[in-house]
Amino acid sequence: MKRLLPTVLAVLFLTACQTVSPERLAEKTRVVAPENAHAAPVVVFYQGTGGGDRRALVWAEWFKQRGVASIVVDNAGLRGLSSFSGTATDYSGDAFAALRLLKADPRLDTRHYALMGFSRGGTQAMAANWGRDKDIPPADLVFAFYPGNEGACANSHGKETAVHVFYGDLDEWGSFNGNRDACARETGVVFHPMKGAHHGFDDDKESRWNAAGQSFLSRPNPQALAEARAIIDAQIKAAWGERLERARP
C-alpha cells in the first residue's frame, strides 16, 4: 500500500460548497493495487459512522487477489474528524474527488470503478451519483452493506450502474424504522438477504453501538460473508471480464 504523491491541481471539489487541496486528499487516501498492475478496475470505499479504514483494507486485499485495485479514502480524517457520530455530513463526493486525483495513475482504470460502503458508508455509496461531473463516468457497480436511515434507502444511480444491497435478516438497524424493507423495495436495487446475519456481518469483531437513543448489535458471520463475496466475485467478473486478466501481467 502506498500513500499518494501530491498533484499539481489546485483544488478538488468533494461535495457542494466544500473543497479540499489535492495534497490533503492525497494524505488521506491509499491505493491498494495488484502487483505490477496496469489499468486495473477500481473499487472506492466509504467509511461508516465510526470512521476508520480497517474493514476497507481487508476487503482491498481480497479485491487485489482478483485483479482489482482499491482506493481507500479516510472520509472522516479528511475533515479532521475521528468519526461521523453526531454529524449529518454528506461525503458522497469523496470518491469522485479521489478518482479525479488518480486518473493519471497507470495502475488504475478510473473509468471502470465500483463504489462500496458499510452502513452509513453504504448509504453514501448509493447516494453518490455524480451526474454533474462530466469527467467521471457512472459507476459500473455499487456494493452497499446494510445501508439506510429513517426508513429510507435512496438509490441515486441510473440503469447503467448495477446496485447491490446486502442485508442480514437479524440486523437490528435494518429493522429500526424499516430501513431493511426500504432497501428491498428501492427501485434499481438488487437486494441480497443474508440469512442469520446481523449488522457488520463482514467484520471480524462483535460490538454494541448507539444511534437514535437505542443500542444496536454488530456481529461477524463468516457464512454470510462468504456468500456476499461469492456474489461480488461473480459481479466483478461479469462487469469487467478481460480487464481483470489484463490488469495482472
PDB file of C-alpha atoms in Angstrom:
ATOM      1  CA  MET A   1       0.000   0.000   0.000  1.00  0.00           C
ATOM      2  CA  LYS A   2       1.372   3.389  -0.932  1.00  0.00           C
ATOM      3  CA  ARG A   3       0.414   6.875   0.063  1.00  0.00           C
ATOM      4  CA  LEU A   4      -0.234   9.145  -2.873  1.00  0.00           C
ATOM      5  CA  LEU A   5       2.015  11.901  -4.116  1.00  0.00           C
ATOM      6  CA  PRO A   6       0.727  15.497  -4.338  1.00  0.00           C
ATOM      7  CA  THR A   7      -0.539  16.619  -7.733  1.00  0.00           C
ATOM      8  CA  VAL A   8      -0.458  19.995  -9.461  1.00  0.00           C
ATOM      9  CA  LEU A   9      -4.231  20.502  -9.231  1.00  0.00           C
ATOM     10  CA  ALA A  10      -5.125  23.482  -7.083  1.00  0.00           C
ATOM     11  CA  VAL A  11      -8.456  22.405  -5.598  1.00  0.00           C
ATOM     12  CA  LEU A  12     -10.703  19.366  -5.733  1.00  0.00           C
ATOM     13  CA  PHE A  13     -14.418  19.510  -5.001  1.00  0.00           C
ATOM     14  CA  LEU A  14     -15.800  16.971  -2.536  1.00  0.00           C
ATOM     15  CA  THR A  15     -19.426  17.974  -2.064  1.00  0.00           C
ATOM     16  CA  ALA A  16     -21.447  21.065  -2.760  1.00  0.00           C
ATOM     17  CA  CYS A  17     -19.801  24.042  -1.040  1.00  0.00           C
ATOM     18  CA  GLN A  18     -16.783  22.040   0.126  1.00  0.00           C
ATOM     19  CA  THR A  19     -13.278  21.907  -1.342  1.00  0.00           C
ATOM     20  CA  VAL A  20     -10.017  20.287  -0.326  1.00  0.00           C
ATOM     21  CA  SER A  21      -6.460  20.628  -1.569  1.00  0.00           C
ATOM     22  CA  PRO A  22      -5.076  17.681  -3.555  1.00  0.00           C
ATOM     23  CA  GLU A  23      -2.260  17.443  -1.023  1.00  0.00           C
ATOM     24  CA  ARG A  24      -4.751  16.957   1.797  1.00  0.00           C
ATOM     25  CA  LEU A  25      -6.725  14.391  -0.190  1.00  0.00           C
ATOM     26  CA  ALA A  26      -3.543  12.522  -1.120  1.00  0.00           C
ATOM     27  CA  GLU A  27      -2.508  12.445   2.523  1.00  0.00           C
ATOM     28  CA  LYS A  28      -5.809  10.796   3.488  1.00  0.00           C
ATOM     29  CA  THR A  29      -6.021   8.324   0.590  1.00  0.00           C
ATOM     30  CA  ARG A  30      -4.400   4.939   0.000  1.00  0.00           C
ATOM     31  CA  VAL A  31      -4.188   2.818  -3.128  1.00  0.00           C
ATOM     32  CA  VAL A  32      -4.062  -0.967  -2.880  1.00  0.00           C
ATOM     33  CA  ALA A  33      -3.288  -2.499  -6.280  1.00  0.00           C
ATOM     34  CA  PRO A  34      -2.301  -5.908  -7.657  1.00  0.00           C
ATOM     35  CA  GLU A  35       1.431  -6.448  -8.089  1.00  0.00           C
ATOM     36  CA  ASN A  36       2.629  -4.705 -11.272  1.00  0.00           C
ATOM     37  CA  ALA A  37      -0.947  -3.689 -12.048  1.00  0.00           C
ATOM     38  CA  HIS A  38      -1.752  -1.765 -15.209  1.00  0.00           C
ATOM     39  CA  ALA A  39      -5.174  -0.191 -15.799  1.00  0.00           C
ATOM     40  CA  ALA A  40      -6.887  -2.271 -13.125  1.00  0.00           C
ATOM     41  CA  PRO A  41     -10.588  -1.659 -12.420  1.00  0.00           C
ATOM     42  CA  VAL A  42     -11.105   0.130  -9.120  1.00  0.00           C
ATOM     43  CA  VAL A  43     -13.259  -0.081  -6.005  1.00  0.00           C
ATOM     44  CA  VAL A  44     -13.634   3.145  -3.984  1.00  0.00           C
ATOM     45  CA  PHE A  45     -14.679   2.778  -0.340  1.00  0.00           C
ATOM     46  CA  TYR A  46     -16.841   4.834   2.010  1.00  0.00           C
ATOM     47  CA  GLN A  47     -16.434   4.677   5.783  1.00  0.00           C
ATOM     48  CA  GLY A  48     -19.333   4.063   8.132  1.00  0.00           C
ATOM     49  CA  THR A  49     -20.341   6.324  11.006  1.00  0.00           C
ATOM     50  CA  GLY A  50     -17.476   5.089  13.173  1.00  0.00           C
ATOM     51  CA  GLY A  51     -14.836   6.087  10.631  1.00  0.00           C
ATOM     52  CA  GLY A  52     -11.640   4.091  10.176  1.00  0.00           C
ATOM     53  CA  ASP A  53     -10.312   2.082   7.239  1.00  0.00           C
ATOM     54  CA  ARG A  54      -9.703  -1.318   8.851  1.00  0.00           C
ATOM     55  CA  ARG A  55     -12.609  -3.092   7.152  1.00  0.00           C
ATOM     56  CA  ALA A  56     -11.974  -1.449   3.781  1.00  0.00           C
ATOM     57  CA  LEU A  57      -8.338  -2.529   3.843  1.00  0.00           C
ATOM     58  CA  VAL A  58      -9.331  -6.153   4.484  1.00  0.00           C
ATOM     59  CA  TRP A  59     -11.683  -6.006   1.517  1.00  0.00           C
ATOM     60  CA  ALA A  60      -8.998  -4.273  -0.561  1.00  0.00           C
ATOM     61  CA  GLU A  61      -6.650  -7.226  -0.087  1.00  0.00           C
ATOM     62  CA  TRP A  62      -9.442  -9.565  -1.193  1.00  0.00           C
ATOM     63  CA  PHE A  63     -10.065  -7.474  -4.325  1.00  0.00           C
ATOM     64  CA  LYS A  64      -6.329  -7.322  -5.001  1.00  0.00           C
ATOM     65  CA  GLN A  65      -6.236 -11.105  -5.412  1.00  0.00           C
ATOM     66  CA  ARG A  66      -8.860 -10.746  -8.146  1.00  0.00           C
ATOM     67  CA  GLY A  67      -7.040  -8.141 -10.206  1.00  0.00           C
ATOM     68  CA  VAL A  68      -8.995  -5.204  -8.786  1.00  0.00           C
ATOM     69  CA  ALA A  69      -7.381  -2.112  -7.265  1.00  0.00           C
ATOM     70  CA  SER A  70      -8.846  -0.181  -4.352  1.00  0.00           C
ATOM     71  CA  ILE A  71      -8.957   3.477  -3.360  1.00  0.00           C
ATOM     72  CA  VAL A  72      -9.390   3.843   0.400  1.00  0.00           C
ATOM     73  CA  VAL A  73     -10.269   7.386   1.491  1.00  0.00           C
ATOM     74  CA  ASP A  74     -10.241   8.382   5.157  1.00  0.00           C
ATOM     75  CA  ASN A  75     -13.501  10.307   4.807  1.00  0.00           C
ATOM     76  CA  ALA A  76     -13.619  11.336   8.474  1.00  0.00           C
ATOM     77  CA  GLY A  77      -9.928  12.188   8.753  1.00  0.00           C
ATOM     78  CA  LEU A  78     -10.169  14.320   5.631  1.00  0.00           C
ATOM     79  CA  ARG A  79     -12.481  16.578   7.649  1.00  0.00           C
ATOM     80  CA  GLY A  80     -10.448  16.499  10.839  1.00  0.00           C
ATOM     81  CA  LEU A  81     -12.877  14.035  12.447  1.00  0.00           C
ATOM     82  CA  SER A  82     -12.346  10.671  14.102  1.00  0.00           C
ATOM     83  CA  SER A  83     -15.880   9.547  13.168  1.00  0.00           C
ATOM     84  CA  PHE A  84     -19.172  10.860  11.785  1.00  0.00           C
ATOM     85  CA  SER A  85     -21.059  10.216  15.007  1.00  0.00           C
ATOM     86  CA  GLY A  86     -23.432  13.100  15.755  1.00  0.00           C
ATOM     87  CA  THR A  87     -22.953  14.716  12.336  1.00  0.00           C
ATOM     88  CA  ALA A  88     -25.097  14.983   9.211  1.00  0.00           C
ATOM     89  CA  THR A  89     -22.081  15.177   6.910  1.00  0.00           C
ATOM     90  CA  ASP A  90     -22.544  14.294   3.244  1.00  0.00           C
ATOM     91  CA  TYR A  91     -19.309  12.771   1.986  1.00  0.00           C
ATOM     92  CA  SER A  92     -20.689  11.067  -1.119  1.00  0.00           C
ATOM     93  CA  GLY A  93     -18.497  13.232  -3.373  1.00  0.00           C
ATOM     94  CA  ASP A  94     -15.218  11.953  -1.907  1.00  0.00           C
ATOM     95  CA  ALA A  95     -14.975   9.015  -4.306  1.00  0.00           C
ATOM     96  CA  PHE A  96     -15.133  11.281  -7.342  1.00  0.00           C
ATOM     97  CA  ALA A  97     -12.521  13.663  -5.967  1.00  0.00           C
ATOM     98  CA  ALA A  98     -10.238  10.660  -5.443  1.00  0.00           C
ATOM     99  CA  LEU A  99     -10.907   9.323  -8.940  1.00  0.00           C
ATOM    100  CA  ARG A 100     -10.027  12.711 -10.446  1.00  0.00           C
ATOM    101  CA  LEU A 101      -6.875  12.881  -8.335  1.00  0.00           C
ATOM    102  CA  LEU A 102      -5.756   9.446  -9.512  1.00  0.00           C
ATOM    103  CA  LYS A 103      -6.846   9.448 -13.150  1.00  0.00           C
ATOM    104  CA  ALA A 104      -3.224   9.576 -14.379  1.00  0.00           C
ATOM    105  CA  ASP A 105      -2.075   6.675 -12.186  1.00  0.00           C
ATOM    106  CA  PRO A 106      -1.081   3.933 -14.684  1.00  0.00           C
ATOM    107  CA  ARG A 107      -2.046   1.200 -12.213  1.00  0.00           C
ATOM    108  CA  LEU A 108      -5.696   2.242 -12.310  1.00  0.00           C
ATOM    109  CA  ASP A 109      -8.522   2.374 -14.836  1.00  0.00           C
ATOM    110  CA  THR A 110     -10.536   5.098 -13.129  1.00  0.00           C
ATOM    111  CA  ARG A 111     -13.239   4.954 -15.808  1.00  0.00           C
ATOM    112  CA  HIS A 112     -14.253   1.487 -14.676  1.00  0.00           C
ATOM    113  CA  TYR A 113     -14.997   1.544 -10.992  1.00  0.00           C
ATOM    114  CA  ALA A 114     -17.286   0.351  -8.222  1.00  0.00           C
ATOM    115  CA  LEU A 115     -18.409   2.133  -5.055  1.00  0.00           C
ATOM    116  CA  MET A 116     -18.564   0.220  -1.783  1.00  0.00           C
ATOM    117  CA  GLY A 117     -19.569   1.260   1.723  1.00  0.00           C
ATOM    118  CA  PHE A 118     -20.620  -0.070   5.080  1.00  0.00           C
ATOM    119  CA  SER A 119     -23.715   1.105   6.991  1.00  0.00           C
ATOM    120  CA  ARG A 120     -23.680   4.911   6.657  1.00  0.00           C
ATOM    121  CA  GLY A 121     -20.974   4.419   4.041  1.00  0.00           C
ATOM    122  CA  GLY A 122     -23.320   2.165   2.096  1.00  0.00           C
ATOM    123  CA  THR A 123     -25.913   4.931   2.168  1.00  0.00           C
ATOM    124  CA  GLN A 124     -23.287   7.362   0.845  1.00  0.00           C
ATOM    125  CA  ALA A 125     -22.351   4.950  -1.947  1.00  0.00           C
ATOM    126  CA  MET A 126     -25.998   4.694  -3.004  1.00  0.00           C
ATOM    127  CA  ALA A 127     -26.303   8.493  -2.983  1.00  0.00           C
ATOM    128  CA  ALA A 128     -23.129   9.095  -4.978  1.00  0.00           C
ATOM    129  CA  ASN A 129     -24.477   9.765  -8.461  1.00  0.00           C
ATOM    130  CA  TRP A 130     -22.056  12.416  -9.683  1.00  0.00           C
ATOM    131  CA  GLY A 131     -24.013  13.448 -12.754  1.00  0.00           C
ATOM    132  CA  ARG A 132     -22.679  16.994 -12.682  1.00  0.00           C
ATOM    133  CA  ASP A 133     -19.084  15.810 -13.236  1.00  0.00           C
ATOM    134  CA  LYS A 134     -18.588  15.213 -16.945  1.00  0.00           C
ATOM    135  CA  ASP A 135     -15.054  13.887 -16.408  1.00  0.00           C
ATOM    136  CA  ILE A 136     -16.226  10.890 -14.376  1.00  0.00           C
ATOM    137  CA  PRO A 137     -18.475   8.264 -15.996  1.00  0.00           C
ATOM    138  CA  PRO A 138     -21.160   6.475 -13.975  1.00  0.00           C
ATOM    139  CA  ALA A 139     -20.049   3.702 -11.651  1.00  0.00           C
ATOM    140  CA  ASP A 140     -20.262   0.198 -13.083  1.00  0.00           C
ATOM    141  CA  LEU A 141     -21.210  -1.304  -9.716  1.00  0.00           C
ATOM    142  CA  VAL A 142     -22.280  -0.318  -6.218  1.00  0.00           C
ATOM    143  CA  PHE A 143     -21.962  -2.650  -3.223  1.00  0.00           C
ATOM    144  CA  ALA A 144     -23.869  -1.230  -0.236  1.00  0.00           C
ATOM    145  CA  PHE A 145     -23.695  -3.162   3.023  1.00  0.00           C
ATOM    146  CA  TYR A 146     -26.639  -2.646   5.450  1.00  0.00           C
ATOM    147  CA  PRO A 147     -27.411   0.992   4.457  1.00  0.00           C
ATOM    148  CA  GLY A 148     -30.467   3.190   5.002  1.00  0.00           C
ATOM    149  CA  ASN A 149     -31.711   5.597   7.653  1.00  0.00           C
ATOM    150  CA  GLU A 150     -35.097   6.770   8.936  1.00  0.00           C
ATOM    151  CA  GLY A 151     -36.902   4.255   6.748  1.00  0.00           C
ATOM    152  CA  ALA A 152     -35.292   5.479   3.528  1.00  0.00           C
ATOM    153  CA  CYS A 153     -32.728   3.815   1.261  1.00  0.00           C
ATOM    154  CA  ALA A 154     -32.489   6.118  -1.732  1.00  0.00           C
ATOM    155  CA  ASN A 155     -30.702   4.921  -4.852  1.00  0.00           C
ATOM    156  CA  SER A 156     -29.436   7.813  -6.972  1.00  0.00           C
ATOM    157  CA  HIS A 157     -27.844   5.694  -9.717  1.00  0.00           C
ATOM    158  CA  GLY A 158     -29.265   5.119 -13.161  1.00  0.00           C
ATOM    159  CA  LYS A 159     -29.664   1.955 -15.220  1.00  0.00           C
ATOM    160  CA  GLU A 160     -26.016   1.968 -16.252  1.00  0.00           C
ATOM    161  CA  THR A 161     -24.992   1.111 -12.679  1.00  0.00           C
ATOM    162  CA  ALA A 162     -25.755  -2.234 -11.011  1.00  0.00           C
ATOM    163  CA  VAL A 163     -26.560  -1.506  -7.354  1.00  0.00           C
ATOM    164  CA  HIS A 164     -26.339  -4.415  -4.901  1.00  0.00           C
ATOM    165  CA  VAL A 165     -27.504  -4.167  -1.277  1.00  0.00           C
ATOM    166  CA  PHE A 166     -26.535  -6.766   1.325  1.00  0.00           C
ATOM    167  CA  TYR A 167     -28.611  -7.006   4.500  1.00  0.00           C
ATOM    168  CA  GLY A 168     -28.808  -9.528   7.334  1.00  0.00           C
ATOM    169  CA  ASP A 169     -32.285 -10.699   8.317  1.00  0.00           C
ATOM    170  CA  LEU A 170     -31.296 -10.301  12.002  1.00  0.00           C
ATOM    171  CA  ASP A 171     -29.854  -6.807  11.559  1.00  0.00           C
ATOM    172  CA  GLU A 172     -31.379  -4.620  14.295  1.00  0.00           C
ATOM    173  CA  TRP A 173     -30.568  -1.449  12.375  1.00  0.00           C
ATOM    174  CA  GLY A 174     -32.347  -2.928   9.372  1.00  0.00           C
ATOM    175  CA  SER A 175     -35.467  -3.469  11.469  1.00  0.00           C
ATOM    176  CA  PHE A 176     -35.301   0.017  13.009  1.00  0.00           C
ATOM    177  CA  ASN A 177     -37.741   2.321  11.201  1.00  0.00           C
ATOM    178  CA  GLY A 178     -37.981  -0.210   8.358  1.00  0.00           C
ATOM    179  CA  ASN A 179     -34.526   0.506   6.902  1.00  0.00           C
ATOM    180  CA  ARG A 180     -34.067  -3.022   5.521  1.00  0.00           C
ATOM    181  CA  ASP A 181     -37.520  -3.145   3.933  1.00  0.00           C
ATOM    182  CA  ALA A 182     -36.926   0.267   2.353  1.00  0.00           C
ATOM    183  CA  CYS A 183     -33.765  -1.069   0.694  1.00  0.00           C
ATOM    184  CA  ALA A 184     -35.565  -4.198  -0.510  1.00  0.00           C
ATOM    185  CA  ARG A 185     -38.270  -2.046  -2.153  1.00  0.00           C
ATOM    186  CA  GLU A 186     -35.965   0.575  -3.638  1.00  0.00           C
ATOM    187  CA  THR A 187     -36.034   0.954  -7.424  1.00  0.00           C
ATOM    188  CA  GLY A 188     -32.966  -0.179  -9.326  1.00  0.00           C
ATOM    189  CA  VAL A 189     -31.541  -2.234  -6.454  1.00  0.00           C
ATOM    190  CA  VAL A 190     -30.640  -5.927  -6.372  1.00  0.00           C
ATOM    191  CA  PHE A 191     -31.344  -6.853  -2.768  1.00  0.00           C
ATOM    192  CA  HIS A 192     -29.440  -9.729  -1.167  1.00  0.00           C
ATOM    193  CA  PRO A 193     -30.885 -11.008   2.139  1.00  0.00           C
ATOM    194  CA  MET A 194     -28.222 -12.616   4.325  1.00  0.00           C
ATOM    195  CA  LYS A 195     -29.805 -15.375   6.398  1.00  0.00           C
ATOM    196  CA  GLY A 196     -28.912 -15.350  10.105  1.00  0.00           C
ATOM    197  CA  ALA A 197     -26.735 -12.252   9.727  1.00  0.00           C
ATOM    198  CA  HIS A 198     -26.524  -9.116  11.843  1.00  0.00           C
ATOM    199  CA  HIS A 199     -25.142  -5.652  11.152  1.00  0.00           C
ATOM    200  CA  GLY A 200     -21.411  -5.803  10.455  1.00  0.00           C
ATOM    201  CA  PHE A 201     -21.574  -9.442   9.348  1.00  0.00           C
ATOM    202  CA  ASP A 202     -18.475  -8.882   7.186  1.00  0.00           C
ATOM    203  CA  ASP A 203     -16.428  -7.554  10.113  1.00  0.00           C
ATOM    204  CA  ASP A 204     -14.159  -9.608  12.394  1.00  0.00           C
ATOM    205  CA  LYS A 205     -15.343  -8.417  15.796  1.00  0.00           C
ATOM    206  CA  GLU A 206     -18.598  -8.074  17.704  1.00  0.00           C
ATOM    207  CA  SER A 207     -19.677  -4.742  19.152  1.00  0.00           C
ATOM    208  CA  ARG A 208     -22.591  -2.716  20.501  1.00  0.00           C
ATOM    209  CA  TRP A 209     -23.181   0.832  19.282  1.00  0.00           C
ATOM    210  CA  ASN A 210     -25.741   3.555  19.896  1.00  0.00           C
ATOM    211  CA  ALA A 211     -27.876   5.560  17.486  1.00  0.00           C
ATOM    212  CA  ALA A 212     -31.200   7.379  17.785  1.00  0.00           C
ATOM    213  CA  GLY A 213     -31.206   6.668  21.515  1.00  0.00           C
ATOM    214  CA  GLN A 214     -31.015   2.894  21.063  1.00  0.00           C
ATOM    215  CA  SER A 215     -28.363   0.180  21.206  1.00  0.00           C
ATOM    216  CA  PHE A 216     -27.617  -1.987  18.169  1.00  0.00           C
ATOM    217  CA  LEU A 217     -25.579  -5.164  17.684  1.00  0.00           C
ATOM    218  CA  SER A 218     -22.859  -5.804  15.120  1.00  0.00           C
ATOM    219  CA  ARG A 219     -21.719  -9.426  14.844  1.00  0.00           C
ATOM    220  CA  PRO A 220     -19.482 -11.279  12.364  1.00  0.00           C
ATOM    221  CA  ASN A 221     -20.961 -14.083  10.296  1.00  0.00           C
ATOM    222  CA  PRO A 222     -18.389 -15.971   8.170  1.00  0.00           C
ATOM    223  CA  GLN A 223     -21.052 -17.839   6.210  1.00  0.00           C
ATOM    224  CA  ALA A 224     -22.842 -14.637   5.212  1.00  0.00           C
ATOM    225  CA  LEU A 225     -19.503 -13.023   4.355  1.00  0.00           C
ATOM    226  CA  ALA A 226     -18.599 -15.945   2.097  1.00  0.00           C
ATOM    227  CA  GLU A 227     -21.997 -15.674   0.387  1.00  0.00           C
ATOM    228  CA  ALA A 228     -21.580 -11.921  -0.165  1.00  0.00           C
ATOM    229  CA  ARG A 229     -18.064 -12.404  -1.524  1.00  0.00           C
ATOM    230  CA  ALA A 230     -19.263 -15.048  -3.980  1.00  0.00           C
ATOM    231  CA  ILE A 231     -21.917 -12.636  -5.270  1.00  0.00           C
ATOM    232  CA  ILE A 232     -19.405  -9.788  -5.598  1.00  0.00           C
ATOM    233  CA  ASP A 233     -16.854 -12.051  -7.294  1.00  0.00           C
ATOM    234  CA  ALA A 234     -19.442 -13.013  -9.913  1.00  0.00           C
ATOM    235  CA  GLN A 235     -20.440  -9.380 -10.423  1.00  0.00           C
ATOM    236  CA  ILE A 236     -16.932  -8.043 -10.985  1.00  0.00           C
ATOM    237  CA  LYS A 237     -16.188 -10.860 -13.441  1.00  0.00           C
ATOM    238  CA  ALA A 238     -19.390 -10.127 -15.347  1.00  0.00           C
ATOM    239  CA  ALA A 239     -18.773  -6.362 -15.389  1.00  0.00           C
ATOM    240  CA  TRP A 240     -15.047  -6.265 -16.071  1.00  0.00           C
ATOM    241  CA  GLY A 241     -14.245  -9.605 -17.699  1.00  0.00           C
ATOM    242  CA  GLU A 242     -10.931  -9.500 -19.522  1.00  0.00           C
ATOM    243  CA  ARG A 243      -9.908  -6.264 -17.789  1.00  0.00           C
ATOM    244  CA  LEU A 244      -9.208  -8.323 -14.662  1.00  0.00           C
ATOM    245  CA  GLU A 245      -6.733 -10.502 -16.523  1.00  0.00           C
ATOM    246  CA  ARG A 246      -5.115  -7.592 -18.373  1.00  0.00           C
ATOM    247  CA  ALA A 247      -4.574  -5.810 -15.050  1.00  0.00           C
ATOM    248  CA  ARG A 248      -2.309  -8.631 -13.881  1.00  0.00           C
ATOM    249  CA  PRO A 249       0.841  -9.154 -16.023  1.00  0.00           C
TER     250      PRO A 249
END
